[in-house]
Coordinates of C-alpha atoms in Angstrom, one line a residue:
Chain A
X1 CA 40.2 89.5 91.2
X2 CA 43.7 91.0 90.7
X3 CA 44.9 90.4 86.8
X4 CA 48.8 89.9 85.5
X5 CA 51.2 92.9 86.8
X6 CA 54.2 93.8 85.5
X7 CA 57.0 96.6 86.7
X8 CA 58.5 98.6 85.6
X9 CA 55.9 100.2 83.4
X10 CA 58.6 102.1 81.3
X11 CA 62.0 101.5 81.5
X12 CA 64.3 103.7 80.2
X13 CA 67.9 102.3 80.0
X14 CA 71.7 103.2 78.2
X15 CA 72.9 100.9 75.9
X16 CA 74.9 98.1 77.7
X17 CA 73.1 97.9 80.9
X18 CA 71.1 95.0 82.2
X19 CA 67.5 95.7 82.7
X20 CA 65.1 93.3 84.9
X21 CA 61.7 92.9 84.2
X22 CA 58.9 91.5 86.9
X23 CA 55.6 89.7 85.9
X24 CA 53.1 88.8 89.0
X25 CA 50.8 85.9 87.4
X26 CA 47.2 85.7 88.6
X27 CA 47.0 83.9 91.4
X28 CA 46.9 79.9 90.7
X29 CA 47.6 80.6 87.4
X30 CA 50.6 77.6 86.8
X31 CA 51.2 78.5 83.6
X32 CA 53.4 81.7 82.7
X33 CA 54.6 83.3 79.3
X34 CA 56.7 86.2 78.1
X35 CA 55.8 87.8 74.6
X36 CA 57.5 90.7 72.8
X37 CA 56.1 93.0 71.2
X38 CA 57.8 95.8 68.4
X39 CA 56.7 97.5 65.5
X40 CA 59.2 95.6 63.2
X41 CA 58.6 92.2 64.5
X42 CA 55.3 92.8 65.7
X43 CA 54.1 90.0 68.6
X44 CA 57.1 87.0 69.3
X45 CA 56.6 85.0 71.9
X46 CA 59.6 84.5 74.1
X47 CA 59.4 81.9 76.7
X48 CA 56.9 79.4 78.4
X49 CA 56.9 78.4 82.0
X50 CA 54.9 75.7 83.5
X51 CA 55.5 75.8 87.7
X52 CA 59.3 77.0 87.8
X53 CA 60.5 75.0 85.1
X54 CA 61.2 76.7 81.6
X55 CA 61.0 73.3 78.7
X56 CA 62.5 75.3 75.6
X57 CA 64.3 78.5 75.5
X58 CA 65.2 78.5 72.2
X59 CA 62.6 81.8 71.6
X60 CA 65.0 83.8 73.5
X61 CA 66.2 86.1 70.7
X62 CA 70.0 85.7 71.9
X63 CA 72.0 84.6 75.2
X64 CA 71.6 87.8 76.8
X65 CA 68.2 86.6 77.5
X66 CA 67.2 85.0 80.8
X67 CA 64.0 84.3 82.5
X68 CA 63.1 82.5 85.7
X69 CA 60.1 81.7 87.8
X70 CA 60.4 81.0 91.8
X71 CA 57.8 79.4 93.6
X72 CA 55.3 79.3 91.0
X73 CA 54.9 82.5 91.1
X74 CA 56.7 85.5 90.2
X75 CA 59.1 85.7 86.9
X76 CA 61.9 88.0 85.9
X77 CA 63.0 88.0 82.4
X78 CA 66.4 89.9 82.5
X79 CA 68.1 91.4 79.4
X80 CA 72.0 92.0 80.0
X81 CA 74.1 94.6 77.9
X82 CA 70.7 95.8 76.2
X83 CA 71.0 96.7 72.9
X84 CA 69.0 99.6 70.8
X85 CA 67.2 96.5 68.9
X86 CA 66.2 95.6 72.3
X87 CA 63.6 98.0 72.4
X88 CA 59.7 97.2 72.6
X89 CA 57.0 96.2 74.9
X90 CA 57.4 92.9 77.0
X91 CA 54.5 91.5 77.6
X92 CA 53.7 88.5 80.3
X93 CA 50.5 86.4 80.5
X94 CA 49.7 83.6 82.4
X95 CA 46.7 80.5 82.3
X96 CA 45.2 78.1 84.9
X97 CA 47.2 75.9 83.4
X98 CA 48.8 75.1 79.7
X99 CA 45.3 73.0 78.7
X100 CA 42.2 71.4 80.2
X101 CA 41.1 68.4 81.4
X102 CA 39.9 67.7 77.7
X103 CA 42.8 69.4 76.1
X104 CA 42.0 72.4 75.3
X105 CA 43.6 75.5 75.5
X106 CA 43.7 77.5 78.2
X107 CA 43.0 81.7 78.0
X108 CA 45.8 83.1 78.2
X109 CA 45.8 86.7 80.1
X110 CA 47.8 89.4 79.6
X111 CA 49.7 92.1 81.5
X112 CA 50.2 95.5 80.6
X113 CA 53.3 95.2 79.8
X114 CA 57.0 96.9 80.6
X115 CA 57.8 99.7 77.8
X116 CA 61.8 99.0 77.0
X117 CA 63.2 101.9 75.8
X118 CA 67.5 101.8 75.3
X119 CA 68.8 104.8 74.1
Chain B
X1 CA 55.7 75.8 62.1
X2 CA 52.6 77.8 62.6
X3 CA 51.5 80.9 60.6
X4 CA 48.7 83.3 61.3
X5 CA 48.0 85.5 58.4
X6 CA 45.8 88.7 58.9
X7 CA 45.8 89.9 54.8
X8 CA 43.6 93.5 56.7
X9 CA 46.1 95.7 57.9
X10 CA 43.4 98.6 58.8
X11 CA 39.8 99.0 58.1
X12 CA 37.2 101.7 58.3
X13 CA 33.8 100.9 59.1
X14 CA 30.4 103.0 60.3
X15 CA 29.2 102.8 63.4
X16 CA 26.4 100.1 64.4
X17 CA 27.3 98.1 61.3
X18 CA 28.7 94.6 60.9
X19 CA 32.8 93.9 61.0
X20 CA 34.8 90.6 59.8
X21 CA 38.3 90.3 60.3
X22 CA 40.0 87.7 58.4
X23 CA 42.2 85.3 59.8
X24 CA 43.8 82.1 57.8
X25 CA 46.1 79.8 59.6
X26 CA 48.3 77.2 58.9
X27 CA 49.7 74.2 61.1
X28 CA 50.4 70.7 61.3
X29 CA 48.7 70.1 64.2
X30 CA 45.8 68.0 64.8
X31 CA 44.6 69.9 67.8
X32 CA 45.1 73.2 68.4
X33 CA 43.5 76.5 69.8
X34 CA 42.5 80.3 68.0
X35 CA 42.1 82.9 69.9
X36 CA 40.9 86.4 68.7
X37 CA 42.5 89.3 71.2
X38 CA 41.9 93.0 71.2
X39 CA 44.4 95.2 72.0
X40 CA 42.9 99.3 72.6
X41 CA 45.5 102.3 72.3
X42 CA 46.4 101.8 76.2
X43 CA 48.1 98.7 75.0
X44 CA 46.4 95.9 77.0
X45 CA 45.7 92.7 75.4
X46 CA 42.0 91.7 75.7
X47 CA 41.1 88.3 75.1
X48 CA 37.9 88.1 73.4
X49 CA 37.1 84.4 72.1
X50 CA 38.4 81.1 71.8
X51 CA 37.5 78.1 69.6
X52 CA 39.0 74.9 69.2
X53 CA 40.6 72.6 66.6
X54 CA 37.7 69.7 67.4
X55 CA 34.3 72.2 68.1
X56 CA 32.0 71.4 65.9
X57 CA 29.8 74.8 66.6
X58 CA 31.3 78.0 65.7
X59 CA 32.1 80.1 69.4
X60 CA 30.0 82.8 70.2
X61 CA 30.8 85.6 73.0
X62 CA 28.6 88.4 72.9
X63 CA 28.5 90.7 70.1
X64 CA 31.7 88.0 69.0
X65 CA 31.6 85.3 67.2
X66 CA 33.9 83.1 65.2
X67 CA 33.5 81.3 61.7
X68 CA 35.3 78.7 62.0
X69 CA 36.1 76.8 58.7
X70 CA 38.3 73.8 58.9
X71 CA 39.2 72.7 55.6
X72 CA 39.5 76.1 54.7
X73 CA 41.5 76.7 57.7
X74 CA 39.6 80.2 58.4
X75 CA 39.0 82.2 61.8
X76 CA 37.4 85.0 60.8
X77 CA 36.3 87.2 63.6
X78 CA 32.5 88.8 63.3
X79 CA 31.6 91.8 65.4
X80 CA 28.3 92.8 65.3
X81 CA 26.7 95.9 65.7
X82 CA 29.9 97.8 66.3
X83 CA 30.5 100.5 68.7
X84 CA 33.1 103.4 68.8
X85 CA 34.8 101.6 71.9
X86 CA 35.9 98.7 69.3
X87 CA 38.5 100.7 67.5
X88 CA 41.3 98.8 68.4
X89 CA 44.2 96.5 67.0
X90 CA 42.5 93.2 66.3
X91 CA 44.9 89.9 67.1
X92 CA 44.3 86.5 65.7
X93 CA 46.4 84.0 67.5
X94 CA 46.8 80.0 67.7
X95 CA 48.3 77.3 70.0
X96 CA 48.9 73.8 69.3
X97 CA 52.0 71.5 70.1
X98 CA 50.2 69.5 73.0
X99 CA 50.6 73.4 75.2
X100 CA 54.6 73.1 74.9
X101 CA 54.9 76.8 73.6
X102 CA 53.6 80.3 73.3
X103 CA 50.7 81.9 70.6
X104 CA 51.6 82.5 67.2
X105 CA 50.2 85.6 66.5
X106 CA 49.1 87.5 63.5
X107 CA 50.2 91.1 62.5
X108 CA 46.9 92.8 63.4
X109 CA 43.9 94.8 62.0
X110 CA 43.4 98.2 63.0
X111 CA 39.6 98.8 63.2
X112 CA 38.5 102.4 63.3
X113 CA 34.8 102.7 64.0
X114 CA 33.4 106.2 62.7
X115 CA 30.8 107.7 63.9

């Protein structure tokens, strides 16, 4: 079956602009993520979604930040006035759900992420 | 808060031999998940194996497996018989907090396979 898409694959922006990012879960898959990924801070994770609700945002790296999920499906994370630090590879992934029945965790799979590039 | 430590930043190993990758965590969570993912030079993350907090056999996927020591709190990843399509970054990762948050993830081991 289809895996996690993402678009744009490269994204090259000027400093200031707002960029959008799209992540297409698999299908069924409630649970949604976005990581980051640079060569300084190597992977963070960013933000968790479970259906269209978002519990903590607090690994948004600063309020220029925003994510949301519609439907259950489909997230944008949005970046406004990028910055040069802004820079890396976004990554999304998305599980069945967070854990099992018995509590374990659920795999999460990955996209191929959006190259962010502000110059 | 969690930590993943990967103390291997690269390693160079012969083809068809045996690989660990060390991973040592640390949390304060009873239950919690690690995950091993592979990432190749096109930059997709692989998932390769998963074992939890509570199994009590070490998880086996293939020519993957885990050794899973507890007390030690160790999740060292075992390739065997490795190939030249297994040079790659090597992730260890780990979950807990009941599923309220993302992976913690290590910094990686880049694993050259020559031939």
């Amino acid at each position: 079956g289809a895996g996690v898409s993402q678009s744009p694959s490269n994204k090259v922006t000027e400093k200031g602009k707002d960029v959008e990012l799209r992540c297409d879960p698999i299908s069924g898959h409630t649970a949604l993520y976005w990581y980051r990924q640079s060569l300084g801070q190597g992977l963070e994770f960013l933000i968790y979604f479970q259906g269209n609700s978002a519990p903590d945002k607090s690994g948004l790296p600063s309020d220029r930040f925003s994510a949301e999920r519609t439907g259950g499906s489909v997230s944008t994370l949005t970046i406004q006035r990028t910055q040069q630090e802004d820079s890396a590879v976004y990554l999304c992934a998305s599980s069945l759900k967070p854990l099992t029945i018995a509590g374990r965790q659920e795999t999460q799979y990955f996209g191929p992420g959006t190259r962010l590039l502000v110059l | 808060a969690q930590k993943i430590t990967q103390t291997q930043p690269g390693m160079f190993v012969q083809e068809k031999e045996a690989v660990t990758l060390d991973c040592t965590y640390d949390t304060s969570d009873q239950s919690y998940g690690l995950f091993w993912y592979k990432q190749p030079s096109s930059g997709e993350m692989i998932f390769l194996i998963y074992q939890g907090s509570y199994d009590e056999q070490n998880a086996t996927e293939g020519r993957y497996s885990l050794n899973f020591q507890k007390a030690r709190k160790s999740a060292n990843l075992v390739i065997s018989a490795s190939q030249l399509g297994d040079s790659a970054m090597y992730f260890c990762a780990m979950r807990g907090r009941g599923g309220a948050d993302g992976l913690t993830f290590g910094k990686g081991t880049h694993l050259i396979i020559q031939p």
